[in-house]
XYZ file of C-alpha atoms in Angstrom:
581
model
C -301.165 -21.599 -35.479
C -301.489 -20.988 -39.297
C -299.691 -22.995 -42.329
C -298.051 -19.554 -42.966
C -296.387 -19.826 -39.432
C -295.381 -23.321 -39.544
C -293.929 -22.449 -43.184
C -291.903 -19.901 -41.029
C -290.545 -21.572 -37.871
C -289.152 -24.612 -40.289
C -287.616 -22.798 -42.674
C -286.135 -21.298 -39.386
C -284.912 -24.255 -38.386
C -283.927 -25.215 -41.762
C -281.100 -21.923 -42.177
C -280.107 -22.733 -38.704
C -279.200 -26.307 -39.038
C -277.476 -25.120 -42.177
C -275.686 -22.113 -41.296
C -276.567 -20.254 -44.609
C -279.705 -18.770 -45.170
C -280.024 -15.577 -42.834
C -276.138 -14.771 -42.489
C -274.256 -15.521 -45.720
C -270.642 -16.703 -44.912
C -267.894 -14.348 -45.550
C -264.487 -15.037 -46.525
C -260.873 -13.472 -44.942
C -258.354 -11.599 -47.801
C -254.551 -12.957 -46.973
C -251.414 -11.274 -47.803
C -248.857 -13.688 -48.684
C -244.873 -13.055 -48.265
C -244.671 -13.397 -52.081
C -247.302 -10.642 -52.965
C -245.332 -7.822 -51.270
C -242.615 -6.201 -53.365
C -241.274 -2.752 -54.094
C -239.221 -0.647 -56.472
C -237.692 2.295 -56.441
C -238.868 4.803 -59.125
C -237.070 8.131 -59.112
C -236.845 9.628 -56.085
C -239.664 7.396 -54.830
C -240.665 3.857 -53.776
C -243.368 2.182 -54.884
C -244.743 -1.073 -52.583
C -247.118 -3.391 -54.231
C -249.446 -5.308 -51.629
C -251.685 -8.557 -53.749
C -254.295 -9.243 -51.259
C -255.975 -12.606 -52.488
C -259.521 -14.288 -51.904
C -258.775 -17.981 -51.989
C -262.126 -19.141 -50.826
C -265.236 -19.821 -52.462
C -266.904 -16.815 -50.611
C -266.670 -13.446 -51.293
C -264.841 -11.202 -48.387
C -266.180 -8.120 -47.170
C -264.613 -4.377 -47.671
C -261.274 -3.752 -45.366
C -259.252 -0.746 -44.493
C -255.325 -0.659 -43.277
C -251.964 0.903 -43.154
C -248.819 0.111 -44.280
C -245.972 1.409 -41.860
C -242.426 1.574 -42.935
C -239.092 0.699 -40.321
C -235.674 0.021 -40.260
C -234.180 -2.604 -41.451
C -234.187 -5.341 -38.799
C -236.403 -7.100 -36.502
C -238.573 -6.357 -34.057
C -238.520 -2.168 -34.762
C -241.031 0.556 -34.213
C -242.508 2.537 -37.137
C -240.886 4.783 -38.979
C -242.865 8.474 -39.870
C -246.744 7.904 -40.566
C -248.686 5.207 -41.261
C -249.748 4.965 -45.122
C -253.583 3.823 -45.717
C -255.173 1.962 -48.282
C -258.987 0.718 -48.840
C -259.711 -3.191 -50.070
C -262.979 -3.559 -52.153
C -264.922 -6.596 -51.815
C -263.081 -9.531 -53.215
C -265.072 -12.299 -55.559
C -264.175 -15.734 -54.267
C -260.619 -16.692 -55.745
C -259.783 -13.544 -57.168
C -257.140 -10.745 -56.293
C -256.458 -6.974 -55.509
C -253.517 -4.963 -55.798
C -252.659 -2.300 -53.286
C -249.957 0.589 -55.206
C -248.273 2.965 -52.203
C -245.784 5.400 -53.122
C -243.300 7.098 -50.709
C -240.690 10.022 -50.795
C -237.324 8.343 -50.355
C -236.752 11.158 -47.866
C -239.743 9.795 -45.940
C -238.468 6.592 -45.478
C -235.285 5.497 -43.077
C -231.744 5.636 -44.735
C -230.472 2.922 -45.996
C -228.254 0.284 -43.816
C -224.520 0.785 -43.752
C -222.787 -1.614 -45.976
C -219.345 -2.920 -45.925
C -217.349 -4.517 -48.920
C -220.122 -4.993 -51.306
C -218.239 -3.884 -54.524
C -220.097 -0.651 -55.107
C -217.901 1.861 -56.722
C -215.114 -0.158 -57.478
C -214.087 -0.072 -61.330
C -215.586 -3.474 -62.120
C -218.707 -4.045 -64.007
C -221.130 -4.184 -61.285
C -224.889 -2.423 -61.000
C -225.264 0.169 -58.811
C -227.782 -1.339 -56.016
C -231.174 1.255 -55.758
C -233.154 -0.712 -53.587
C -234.421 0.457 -50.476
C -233.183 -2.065 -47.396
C -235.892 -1.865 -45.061
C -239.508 -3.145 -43.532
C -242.794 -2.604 -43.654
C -245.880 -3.490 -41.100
C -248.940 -4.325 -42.884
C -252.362 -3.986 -40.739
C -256.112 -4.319 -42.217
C -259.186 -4.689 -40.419
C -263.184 -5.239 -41.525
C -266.376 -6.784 -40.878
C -265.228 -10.188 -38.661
C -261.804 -10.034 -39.797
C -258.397 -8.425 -39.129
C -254.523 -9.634 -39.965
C -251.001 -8.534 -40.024
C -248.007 -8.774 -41.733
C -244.479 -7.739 -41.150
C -242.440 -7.870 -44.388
C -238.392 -7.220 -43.849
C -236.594 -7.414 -47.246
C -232.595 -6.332 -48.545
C -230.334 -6.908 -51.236
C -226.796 -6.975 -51.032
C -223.762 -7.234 -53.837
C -221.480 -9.894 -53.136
C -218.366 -11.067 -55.157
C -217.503 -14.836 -55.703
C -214.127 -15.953 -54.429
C -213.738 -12.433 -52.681
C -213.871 -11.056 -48.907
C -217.492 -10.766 -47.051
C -220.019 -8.733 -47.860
C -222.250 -7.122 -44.739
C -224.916 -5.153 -44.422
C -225.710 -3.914 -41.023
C -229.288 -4.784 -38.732
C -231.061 -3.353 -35.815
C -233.324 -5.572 -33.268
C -234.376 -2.689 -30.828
C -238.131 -3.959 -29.084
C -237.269 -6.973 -28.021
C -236.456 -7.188 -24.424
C -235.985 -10.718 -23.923
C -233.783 -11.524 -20.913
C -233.014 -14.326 -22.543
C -232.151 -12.528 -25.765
C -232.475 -14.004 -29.078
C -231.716 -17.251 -30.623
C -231.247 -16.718 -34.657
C -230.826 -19.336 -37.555
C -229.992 -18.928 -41.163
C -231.827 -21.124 -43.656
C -232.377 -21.354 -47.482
C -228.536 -20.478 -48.462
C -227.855 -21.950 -52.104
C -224.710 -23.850 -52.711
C -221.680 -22.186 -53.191
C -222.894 -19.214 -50.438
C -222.347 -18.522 -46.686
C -223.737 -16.164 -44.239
C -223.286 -15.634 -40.208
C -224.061 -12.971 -37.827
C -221.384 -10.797 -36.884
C -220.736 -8.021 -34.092
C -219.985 -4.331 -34.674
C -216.855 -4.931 -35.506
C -217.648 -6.371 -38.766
C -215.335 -9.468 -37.783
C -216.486 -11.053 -34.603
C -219.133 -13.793 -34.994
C -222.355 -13.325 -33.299
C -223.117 -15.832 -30.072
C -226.062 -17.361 -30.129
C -228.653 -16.259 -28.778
C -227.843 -12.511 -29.062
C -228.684 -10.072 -26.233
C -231.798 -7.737 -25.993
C -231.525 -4.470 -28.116
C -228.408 -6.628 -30.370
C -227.073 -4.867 -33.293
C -224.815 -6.211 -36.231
C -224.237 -7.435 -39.282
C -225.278 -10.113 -41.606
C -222.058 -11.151 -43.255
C -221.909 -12.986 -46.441
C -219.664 -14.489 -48.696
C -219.663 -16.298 -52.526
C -217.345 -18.951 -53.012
C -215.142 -18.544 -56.292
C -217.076 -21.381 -58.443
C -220.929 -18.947 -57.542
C -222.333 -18.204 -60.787
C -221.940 -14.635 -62.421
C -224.672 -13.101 -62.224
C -227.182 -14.726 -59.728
C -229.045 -14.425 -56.904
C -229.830 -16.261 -53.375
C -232.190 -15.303 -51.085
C -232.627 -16.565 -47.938
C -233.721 -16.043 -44.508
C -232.274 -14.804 -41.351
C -234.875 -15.609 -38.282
C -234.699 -14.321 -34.721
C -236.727 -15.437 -32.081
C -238.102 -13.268 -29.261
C -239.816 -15.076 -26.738
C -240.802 -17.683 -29.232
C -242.125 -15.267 -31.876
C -240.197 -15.585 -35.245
C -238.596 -12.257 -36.872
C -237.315 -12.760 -40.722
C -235.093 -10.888 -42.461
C -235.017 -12.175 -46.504
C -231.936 -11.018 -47.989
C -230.748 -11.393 -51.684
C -227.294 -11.937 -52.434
C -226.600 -10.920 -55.796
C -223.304 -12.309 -57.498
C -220.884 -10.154 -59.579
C -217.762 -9.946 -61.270
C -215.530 -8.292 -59.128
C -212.130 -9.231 -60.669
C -212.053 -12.111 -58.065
C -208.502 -13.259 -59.708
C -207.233 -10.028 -57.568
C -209.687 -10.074 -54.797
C -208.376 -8.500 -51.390
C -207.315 -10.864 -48.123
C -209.733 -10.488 -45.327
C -208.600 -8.703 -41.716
C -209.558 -11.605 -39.446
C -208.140 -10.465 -36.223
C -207.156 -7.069 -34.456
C -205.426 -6.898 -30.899
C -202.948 -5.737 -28.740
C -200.802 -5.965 -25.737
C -198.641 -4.189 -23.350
C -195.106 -5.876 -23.561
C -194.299 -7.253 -19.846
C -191.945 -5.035 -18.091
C -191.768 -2.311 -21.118
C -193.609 1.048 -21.989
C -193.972 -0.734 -25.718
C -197.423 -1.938 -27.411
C -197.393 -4.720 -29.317
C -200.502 -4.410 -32.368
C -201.235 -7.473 -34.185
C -202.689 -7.804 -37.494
C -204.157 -11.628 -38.638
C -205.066 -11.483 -42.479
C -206.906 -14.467 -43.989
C -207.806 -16.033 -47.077
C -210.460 -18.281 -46.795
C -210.915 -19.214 -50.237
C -210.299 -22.770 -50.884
C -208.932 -22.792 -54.337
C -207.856 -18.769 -54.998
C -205.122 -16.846 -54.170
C -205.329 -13.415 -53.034
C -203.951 -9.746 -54.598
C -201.060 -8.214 -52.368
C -202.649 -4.887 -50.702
C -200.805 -2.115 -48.625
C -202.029 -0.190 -46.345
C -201.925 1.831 -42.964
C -202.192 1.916 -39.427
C -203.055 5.028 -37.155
C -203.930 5.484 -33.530
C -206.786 7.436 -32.196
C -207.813 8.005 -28.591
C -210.238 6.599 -26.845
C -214.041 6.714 -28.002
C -216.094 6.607 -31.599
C -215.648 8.807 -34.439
C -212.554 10.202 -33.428
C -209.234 12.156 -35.335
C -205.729 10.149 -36.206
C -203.527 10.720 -33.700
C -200.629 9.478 -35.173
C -199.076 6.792 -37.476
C -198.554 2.700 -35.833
C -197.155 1.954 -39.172
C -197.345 1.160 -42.905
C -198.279 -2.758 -44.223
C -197.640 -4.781 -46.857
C -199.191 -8.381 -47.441
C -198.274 -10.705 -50.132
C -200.066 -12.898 -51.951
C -201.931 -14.943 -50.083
C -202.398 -19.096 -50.683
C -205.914 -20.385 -50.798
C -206.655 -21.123 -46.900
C -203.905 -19.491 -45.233
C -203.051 -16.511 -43.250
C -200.344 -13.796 -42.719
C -199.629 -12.092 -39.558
C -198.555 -8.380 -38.982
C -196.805 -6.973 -35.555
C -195.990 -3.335 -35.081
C -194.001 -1.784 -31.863
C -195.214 0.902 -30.271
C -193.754 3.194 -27.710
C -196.764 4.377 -25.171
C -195.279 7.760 -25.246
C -195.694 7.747 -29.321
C -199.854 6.856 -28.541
C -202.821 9.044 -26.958
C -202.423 8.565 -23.420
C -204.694 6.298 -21.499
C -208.454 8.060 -20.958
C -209.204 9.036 -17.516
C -210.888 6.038 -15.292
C -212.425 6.629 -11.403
C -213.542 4.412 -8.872
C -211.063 1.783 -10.319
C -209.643 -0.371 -6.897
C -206.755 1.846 -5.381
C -203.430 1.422 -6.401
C -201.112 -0.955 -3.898
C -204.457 -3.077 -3.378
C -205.046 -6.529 -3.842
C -206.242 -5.805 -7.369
C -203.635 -5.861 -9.908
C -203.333 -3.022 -11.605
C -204.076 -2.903 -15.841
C -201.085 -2.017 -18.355
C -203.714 -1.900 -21.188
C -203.331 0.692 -23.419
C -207.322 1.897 -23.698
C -207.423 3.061 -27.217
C -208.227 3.104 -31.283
C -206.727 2.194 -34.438
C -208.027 3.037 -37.596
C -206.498 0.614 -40.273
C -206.845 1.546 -44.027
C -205.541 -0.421 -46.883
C -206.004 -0.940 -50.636
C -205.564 -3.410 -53.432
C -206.828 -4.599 -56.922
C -210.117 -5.550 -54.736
C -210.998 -2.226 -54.077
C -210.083 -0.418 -50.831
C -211.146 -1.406 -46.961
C -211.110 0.416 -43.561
C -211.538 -0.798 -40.285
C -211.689 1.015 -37.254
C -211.335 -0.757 -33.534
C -211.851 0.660 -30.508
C -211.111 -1.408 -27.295
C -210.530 -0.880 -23.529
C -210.633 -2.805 -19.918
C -211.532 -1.677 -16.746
C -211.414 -2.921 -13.334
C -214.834 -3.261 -11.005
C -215.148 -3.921 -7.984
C -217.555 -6.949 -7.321
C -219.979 -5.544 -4.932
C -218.572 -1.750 -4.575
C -218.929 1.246 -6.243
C -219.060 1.582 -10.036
C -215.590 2.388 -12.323
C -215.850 4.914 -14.580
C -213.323 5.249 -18.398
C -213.693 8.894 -19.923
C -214.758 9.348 -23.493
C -213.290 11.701 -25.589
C -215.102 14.115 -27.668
C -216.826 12.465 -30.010
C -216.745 14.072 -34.093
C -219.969 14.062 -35.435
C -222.154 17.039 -36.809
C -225.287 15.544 -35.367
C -227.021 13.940 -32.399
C -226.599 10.126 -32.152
C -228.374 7.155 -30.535
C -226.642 5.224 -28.386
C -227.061 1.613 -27.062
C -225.503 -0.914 -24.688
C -225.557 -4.445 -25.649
C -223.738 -7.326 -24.888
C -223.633 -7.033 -20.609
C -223.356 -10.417 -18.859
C -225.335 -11.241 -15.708
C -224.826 -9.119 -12.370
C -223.106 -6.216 -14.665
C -224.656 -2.973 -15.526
C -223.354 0.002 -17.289
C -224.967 3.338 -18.584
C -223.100 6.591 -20.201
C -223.011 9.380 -17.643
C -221.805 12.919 -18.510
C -218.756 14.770 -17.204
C -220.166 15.458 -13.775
C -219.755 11.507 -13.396
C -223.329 11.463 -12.168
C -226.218 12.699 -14.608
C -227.222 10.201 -17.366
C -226.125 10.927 -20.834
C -229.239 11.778 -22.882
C -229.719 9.975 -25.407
C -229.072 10.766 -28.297
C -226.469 12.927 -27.182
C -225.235 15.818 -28.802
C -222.894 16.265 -30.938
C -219.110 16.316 -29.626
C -220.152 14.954 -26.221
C -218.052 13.627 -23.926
C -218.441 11.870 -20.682
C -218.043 8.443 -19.105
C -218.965 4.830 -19.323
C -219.855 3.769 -15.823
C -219.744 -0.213 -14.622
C -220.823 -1.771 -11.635
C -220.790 -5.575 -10.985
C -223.058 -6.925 -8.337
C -221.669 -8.645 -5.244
C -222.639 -12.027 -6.721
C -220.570 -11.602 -9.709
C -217.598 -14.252 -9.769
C -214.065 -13.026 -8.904
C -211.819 -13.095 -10.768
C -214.252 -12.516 -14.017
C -214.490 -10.990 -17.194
C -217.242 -9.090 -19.601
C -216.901 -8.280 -22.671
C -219.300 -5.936 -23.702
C -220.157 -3.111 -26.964
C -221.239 0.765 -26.417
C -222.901 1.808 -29.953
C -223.103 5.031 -31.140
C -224.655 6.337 -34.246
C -223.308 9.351 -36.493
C -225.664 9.586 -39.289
C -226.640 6.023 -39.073
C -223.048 4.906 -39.205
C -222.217 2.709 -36.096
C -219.370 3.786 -33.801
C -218.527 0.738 -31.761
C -216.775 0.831 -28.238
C -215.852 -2.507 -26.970
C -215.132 -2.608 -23.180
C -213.687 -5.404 -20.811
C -215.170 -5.486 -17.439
C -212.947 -7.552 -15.221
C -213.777 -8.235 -11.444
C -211.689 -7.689 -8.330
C -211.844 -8.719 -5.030
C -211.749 -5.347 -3.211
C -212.230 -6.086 0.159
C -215.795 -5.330 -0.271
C -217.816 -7.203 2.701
C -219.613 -10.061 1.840
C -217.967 -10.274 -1.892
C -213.917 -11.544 -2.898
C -212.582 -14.695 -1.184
C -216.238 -15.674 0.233
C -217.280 -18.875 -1.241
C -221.000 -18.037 -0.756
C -223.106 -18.503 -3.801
C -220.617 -19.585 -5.850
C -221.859 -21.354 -8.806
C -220.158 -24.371 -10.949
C -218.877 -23.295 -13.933
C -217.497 -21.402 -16.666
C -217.281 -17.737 -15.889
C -215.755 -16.142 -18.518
C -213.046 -16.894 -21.073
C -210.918 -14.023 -22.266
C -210.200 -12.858 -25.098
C -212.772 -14.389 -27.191
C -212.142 -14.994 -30.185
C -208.092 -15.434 -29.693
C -205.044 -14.928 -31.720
C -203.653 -17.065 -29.415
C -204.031 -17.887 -25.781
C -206.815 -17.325 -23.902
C -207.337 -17.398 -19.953
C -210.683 -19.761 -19.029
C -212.151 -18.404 -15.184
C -214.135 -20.756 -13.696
C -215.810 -21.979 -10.573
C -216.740 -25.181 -8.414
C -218.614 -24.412 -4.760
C -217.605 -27.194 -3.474
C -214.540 -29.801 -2.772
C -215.159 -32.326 -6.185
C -213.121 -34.050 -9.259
C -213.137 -31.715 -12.190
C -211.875 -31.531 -15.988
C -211.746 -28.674 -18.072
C -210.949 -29.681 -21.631
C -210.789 -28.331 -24.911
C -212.948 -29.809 -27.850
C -213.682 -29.039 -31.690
C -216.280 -29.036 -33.684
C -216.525 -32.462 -34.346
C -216.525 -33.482 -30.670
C -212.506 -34.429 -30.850
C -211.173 -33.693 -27.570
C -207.915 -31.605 -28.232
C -206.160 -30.773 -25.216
C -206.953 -31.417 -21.450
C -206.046 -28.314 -19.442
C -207.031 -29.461 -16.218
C -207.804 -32.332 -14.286
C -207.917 -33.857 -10.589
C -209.210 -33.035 -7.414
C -210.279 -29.102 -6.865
C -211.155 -27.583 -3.181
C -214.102 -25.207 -3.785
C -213.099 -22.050 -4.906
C -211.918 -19.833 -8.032
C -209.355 -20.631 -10.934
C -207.855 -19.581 -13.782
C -206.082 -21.519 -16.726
C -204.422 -20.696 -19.840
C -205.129 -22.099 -23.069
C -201.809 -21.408 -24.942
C -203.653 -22.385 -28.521
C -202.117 -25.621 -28.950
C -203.117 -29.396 -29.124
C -202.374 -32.140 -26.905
C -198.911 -32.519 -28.898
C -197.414 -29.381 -28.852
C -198.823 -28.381 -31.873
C -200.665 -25.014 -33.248
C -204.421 -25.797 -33.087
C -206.075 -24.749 -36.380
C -208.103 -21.744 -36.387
C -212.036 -22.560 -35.963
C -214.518 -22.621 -33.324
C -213.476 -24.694 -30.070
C -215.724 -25.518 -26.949
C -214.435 -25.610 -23.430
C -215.817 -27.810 -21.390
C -215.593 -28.853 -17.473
C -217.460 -31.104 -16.166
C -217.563 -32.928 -12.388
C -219.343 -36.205 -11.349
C -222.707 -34.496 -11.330
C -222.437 -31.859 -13.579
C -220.998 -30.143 -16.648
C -221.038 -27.173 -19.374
C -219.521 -25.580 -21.740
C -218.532 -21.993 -23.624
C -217.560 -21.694 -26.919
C -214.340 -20.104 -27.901
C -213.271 -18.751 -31.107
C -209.779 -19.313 -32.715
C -208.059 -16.967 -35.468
C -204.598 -17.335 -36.367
């Protein structure tokens, strides 16, 4: 063997102990959360991507796409995907990536609620788009994504909540969602809320959940300013984050409007009359609220429908910091759209009692020196037979000029429910058309508890506006073999407690399979037990007890979030409840 050879095979040896003389190392670009921005500019938007090189190496070329989406979490892509090329970086040096889009090319804005925006007070108009955007790149020995979800919403200090409304459509957790808010500044608030705009959010949220995110500035938030924080939701353990700016602004707060805190309403025992109740709060801590007026109209049952006819006219006063202000109006059923159509319900002169509810709308406008509000609630029950046949409510002809998505969300375990048309039998498409009508159709398995109660939503969208239908499932023994007075499978605990939140009382369902000592108590939110509602020694077997809202002493129980608990020698749980007075 020659020098020249031996010269070789060390220096060989040498670039392989060292890992840098025949393959020269290569660094990764990153894309940070704070290098991704965007602006609108005319009739377009222009994103800004900073990919950065913070290594001492130099990277290699990459290629990728930018995808926009709805605003939300966990959402498919919206139109096509964008691309963009990435030189090769020098080590700790940058690159900005400049993509402009059509506004029409990109998906409409979220609804918002309350935000300020054309009332006569000195705030900005908001131009921002509300959305997301998937960021993929690939190259030589690299690849990365980022999902970027990003909204800004007006909110007025010392006034009512602001929303702005959120889509989680891919994630198909059974075990839904669990969601936290972090990085609020002082003097701000946010929560999830339902459809309705009012109800809070449980925790986790179902598969396919839609909502708001509702937030409020108290009275001493500077003017202007801006907090942004997160909103995460986890799906199977992966994070999805929402960062949303609040941005303060002088909304003549001295005046601002009372917020609608609770809508419901009940057949009066032994009478063809409705009661409606109204529950208007002001949760400000030091300011009063402006006096509004307004009205209240009934629709029938479904989304997006006509008045029918007037409930009444309103007036609140003034409201004192942390107080409330109740509204009742008396209906006679003959003055309301009758009842909707339901099949397959358990026959009359069964063992099922049979439902006064009146299955309906009301569309509730009003107006005051904080700008004006509208509210529209649409609410029925139905009863299902646990382990028979499926009950069926009609749906009226919905009013909208175009085709609309529709979703389910909020079904408990061993219920299922789809929209069928007016055959009773063939699927609803979906969207469906516009002015379709047709059924919601429930079945409840035979393990479902008896007596029981679910609560769940039927969304519908009319130009990206949400239509929300909430429904009450409740469970009958039907004489359906195997299913009713069977203890079989029945499992300890809390079934269902209805309604949720409450005005008032509330009936708590639950369960114990076997012959054991049992409480069922009611706590709040600082682990103070309030009231017991029942203790002693239970046979196995079904109950049902009324909460009537009020402490061990008699007294109204402040409104707030409650837990329920039972628990037995070996065993307990709990369900929270929600209280609005």
């Amino acid at each position: 063997m020659s020098r020249f050879d031996h010269a070789l095979r060390y220096l060989a040896a040498l670039c392989l102990g060292l890992a840098v003389c025949l393959t020269p190392a290569i660094a990764s670009v990153s894309l940070p959360h704070s290098n991704i921005d965007w602006s609108t500019v005319g009739d377009n938007v222009e994103f800004h991507l900073r990919f950065i090189n913070a290594d001492a190496e130099p990277t290699g070329p990459v290629s990728g796409t930018l995808t926009p989406q709805e605003f939300g979490v966990f959402l498919p892509g919206f139109g096509s995907p964008r691309p963009f090329d990435i030189p090769p970086l020098a080590p700790d040096s940058f690159f900005d990536v400049f993509i402009e889009i059509p506004l029409a090319e990109l998906p409409q804005n979220p609804p918002e609620a309350n935000t300020g925006d054309g009332l006569d007070v000195p705030c900005p108009p908001g131009d921002h788009w509300d959305g997301n955007i998937d960021v993929l790149w690939n190259g030589a020995g690299e690849q990365g994504e980022v999902d970027y979800h990003a909204g800004e919403l007006m909110v007025c200090p010392g006034g009512g909540a602001s929303l702005i409304h959120f889509r989680t459509l891919t994630c198909t957790s059974p075990a839904g969602m669990t969601w936290s808010i972090t990085g609020l500044c002082p003097d701000f608030n946010a929560i999830l809320v339902e459809e309705d705009m009012i109800t809070p959010a449980p925790n986790p949220v179902p598969p396919g959940w839609t909502g708001y995110i509702s937030v409020t500035a108290a009275a001493g938030a500077a003017v202007p300013d801006t907090c942004c924080f997160q909103v995460t939701l986890f799906c199977d353990g992966v994070p999805g984050v929402i960062d949303l700016c609040a941005i303060t602004c002088d909304c003549g707060t001295a005046g601002s409007n009372p917020d609608l805190g609770a809508v419901d309403w009940e057949t009066l025992p032994g009478t063809d009359i409705v009661q409606f109740h109204l529950r208007w709060d002001n949760p400000s801590l030091t300011e009063t609220t402006s006096m509004i007026s307004g009205t209240m109209n009934s629709q029938e049952f479904g989304a997006f429908m006509p008045d029918f006819g007037p409930i009444g006219q309103f007036d609140v006063p003034a409201l004192a910091p942390d107080s409330f202000f109740d509204i009742f109006f008396e209906v006679a059923l003959a003055d309301l759209p009758p009842n909707p159509i339901t099949q397959g319900e358990p026959p009359p002169g069964g063992p099922c009692p049979t439902s006064d509810h009146w299955d309906g709308n009301v569309d509730i406008a009003w107006d005051g020196s904080g700008g004006p509000g509208q509210v529209n609630y649409h609410f029925g029950d139905l009863t299902v037979c646990a382990g028979g046949g499926a009950s069926l409510i009609h749906v009226a002809e919905l009013v909208c000029p175009t085709d609309m998505p529709w979703t389910i969300s909020g079904l408990c375990q061993d219920y299922s429910a789809i929209l069928v048309d007016e055959d009773q039998i063939t699927p609803a498409p979906n969207p469906v058309p516009p002015t379709w009508s047709g059924y919601i159709k429930v079945t409840a398995a035979a393990g479902a508890a008896v007596p029981d109660t679910c609560c769940f939503q039927v969304t519908f969208l009319c130009e990206n506006v949400p239509g929300v239908i909430d429904l009450c499932a409740i469970t009958c023994d039907c004489g359906t073999a195997g299913v009713g007075s069977s203890l079989n499978g029945l499992k300890f605990g809390i079934h269902s407690v209805f309604p949720n939140p409450t005005g008032g009382s509330s009936t708590v369902n639950f369960a114990l399979p076997t012959a054991q000592q049992a409480k069922l108590e009611i706590y709040d939110v600082g682990g103070r037990r309030v009231r017991t509602l029942a203790e002693g020694s239970f046979e196995a077997g079904v109950y049902s007890v009324m909460w009537d809202g009020q402490d061990a002493a008699g007294r109204p129980a402040q409104p707030g979030i409650y837990f329920i608990r039972l628990a037995s020698e070996t065993q307990s749980m709990s369900k929270k409840l929600v209280l609005r007075r």
